[in-house]
Structure formats: structure tokens, C-alpha cells
Amino acid sequence: MFGMEVSLSSFWLVAIMICVIVLILVAQLSHFYAKFEEFRKDYEANIIGLAGQLKKLQSTMSEQLGEQRRQLRLVNELLELKRAEMTGDFEIVEEPIAPAAPAPAETAQEEEKPLPKPASQFPPINLG
């Protein structure tokens, strides 16, 4: 009977130790899960911030690409013009320029205004 008591007491001792170990594991797991959630939130915030910066960078790069395309187009036009100038493959077109006629209302107003008289002498300045 004494042998049975030892085995029963060792059974309860082992059962209590297993319960303690399981509780410690659950506590560690919950601590790990809390840290994991905190890191996940930080990671999501960083990803959202990075996405905003990438959008700004993309818009800047698009503007620069458009500017480079415009410059390339202008350079190509200048090269074509220079090539035509060197080979003589261009035609000079002179168009007559018509003189601009002043508007009738403006001419009537200008004629009505008398011209100011030129000052023959400056007025004296009092300094004190």
C-alpha cells in the first residue's frame, strides 16, 4: 500500500507541474501575441506612410518625365531645323505685316487732350 501512495502522490505532483508549465506557456503566448499585435500596427502605419511617400514620388517622377519629353521634342525640332539649315531644305516664307490701325475711340480721346506746357523754370525749393 505504501508503494501506491508514492505513485499517487508523484502522479499529483506531476499533474500540478504540468498545470504550472501550461499556465506559464499560456502567459508567454499571450505576451508574444500582444507584442506581435503592437508590431503589426506599427508595420501597417509605416506601410501607409511609405505608400503616401511613393505616391508623391510617382507624381514628381511623372512631372519630370513630362518635362523631359517636352525638352526632347524641342531638341528634336531644333535638330531638324539645324539639319534643314545645313542642307538648304527649308523655305523662307515672308508674310506682309499689316500696320495696326488705332481704334477710333482712342484716336478721338487723344486728340481732345491738350498737351501739357513745358515748364520753363522749376519752382523754388524751401529747405527751411
PDB file of N, CA and C in Angstrom, residues 4 9-11 15 18 37 40 45 51 59 76 83 89 111 115 128:
ATOM      1  N   MET A   4       1.741   2.387  -3.414  1.00  0.00           N
ATOM      2  CA  MET A   4       0.650   3.032  -4.120  1.00  0.00           C
ATOM      3  C   MET A   4       0.532   4.496  -3.739  1.00  0.00           C
ATOM      4  N   SER A   9       0.959  10.113  -5.062  1.00  0.00           N
ATOM      5  CA  SER A   9       1.485  11.448  -4.744  1.00  0.00           C
ATOM      6  C   SER A   9       2.388  11.947  -5.869  1.00  0.00           C
ATOM      7  N   SER A  10       3.163  11.078  -6.489  1.00  0.00           N
ATOM      8  CA  SER A  10       4.005  11.510  -7.611  1.00  0.00           C
ATOM      9  C   SER A  10       3.117  11.867  -8.814  1.00  0.00           C
ATOM     10  N   PHE A  11       1.988  11.154  -8.982  1.00  0.00           N
ATOM     11  CA  PHE A  11       1.052  11.480 -10.057  1.00  0.00           C
ATOM     12  C   PHE A  11       0.515  12.892  -9.874  1.00  0.00           C
ATOM     13  N   ALA A  15       1.086  16.126 -12.171  1.00  0.00           N
ATOM     14  CA  ALA A  15      -0.084  16.816 -12.711  1.00  0.00           C
ATOM     15  C   ALA A  15      -0.031  18.300 -12.372  1.00  0.00           C
ATOM     16  N   ILE A  18       2.646  19.940 -14.535  1.00  0.00           N
ATOM     17  CA  ILE A  18       2.176  20.110 -15.912  1.00  0.00           C
ATOM     18  C   ILE A  18       1.234  21.316 -15.996  1.00  0.00           C
ATOM     19  N   GLU A  37       0.893  41.991 -32.047  1.00  0.00           N
ATOM     20  CA  GLU A  37      -0.129  42.970 -32.453  1.00  0.00           C
ATOM     21  C   GLU A  37       0.444  44.385 -32.478  1.00  0.00           C
ATOM     22  N   ARG A  40       2.587  44.675 -35.512  1.00  0.00           N
ATOM     23  CA  ARG A  40       1.751  44.687 -36.710  1.00  0.00           C
ATOM     24  C   ARG A  40       1.160  46.079 -36.943  1.00  0.00           C
ATOM     25  N   ALA A  45       1.232  51.149 -40.023  1.00  0.00           N
ATOM     26  CA  ALA A  45       1.386  52.609 -40.064  1.00  0.00           C
ATOM     27  C   ALA A  45       2.568  52.988 -40.949  1.00  0.00           C
ATOM     28  N   ALA A  51       3.472  54.361 -48.507  1.00  0.00           N
ATOM     29  CA  ALA A  51       2.615  54.444 -49.699  1.00  0.00           C
ATOM     30  C   ALA A  51       2.362  55.906 -50.071  1.00  0.00           C
ATOM     31  N   SER A  59       4.252  61.109 -58.532  1.00  0.00           N
ATOM     32  CA  SER A  59       3.777  62.334 -59.193  1.00  0.00           C
ATOM     33  C   SER A  59       4.953  63.214 -59.601  1.00  0.00           C
ATOM     34  N   ASN A  76      14.559  67.881 -80.636  1.00  0.00           N
ATOM     35  CA  ASN A  76      14.362  67.276 -81.956  1.00  0.00           C
ATOM     36  C   ASN A  76      13.961  68.318 -82.991  1.00  0.00           C
ATOM     37  N   ARG A  83      19.417  70.805 -89.245  1.00  0.00           N
ATOM     38  CA  ARG A  83      19.682  69.907 -90.366  1.00  0.00           C
ATOM     39  C   ARG A  83      19.147  70.527 -91.664  1.00  0.00           C
ATOM     40  N   ASP A  89      17.264  72.631 -97.082  1.00  0.00           N
ATOM     41  CA  ASP A  89      15.915  72.101 -97.308  1.00  0.00           C
ATOM     42  C   ASP A  89      14.868  72.887 -96.524  1.00  0.00           C
ATOM     43  N   GLU A 111      -6.904 113.180 -79.356  1.00  0.00           N
ATOM     44  CA  GLU A 111      -6.932 114.494 -79.995  1.00  0.00           C
ATOM     45  C   GLU A 111      -7.537 115.547 -79.085  1.00  0.00           C
ATOM     46  N   LEU A 115      -1.903 119.068 -74.891  1.00  0.00           N
ATOM     47  CA  LEU A 115      -0.580 118.673 -74.437  1.00  0.00           C
ATOM     48  C   LEU A 115      -0.162 119.580 -73.291  1.00  0.00           C
ATOM     49  N   GLY A 128      13.994 125.430 -45.426  1.00  0.00           N
ATOM     50  CA  GLY A 128      13.936 125.640 -44.014  1.00  0.00           C
ATOM     51  C   GLY A 128      13.600 126.957 -43.616  1.00  0.00           C
TER      52      GLY A 128
END
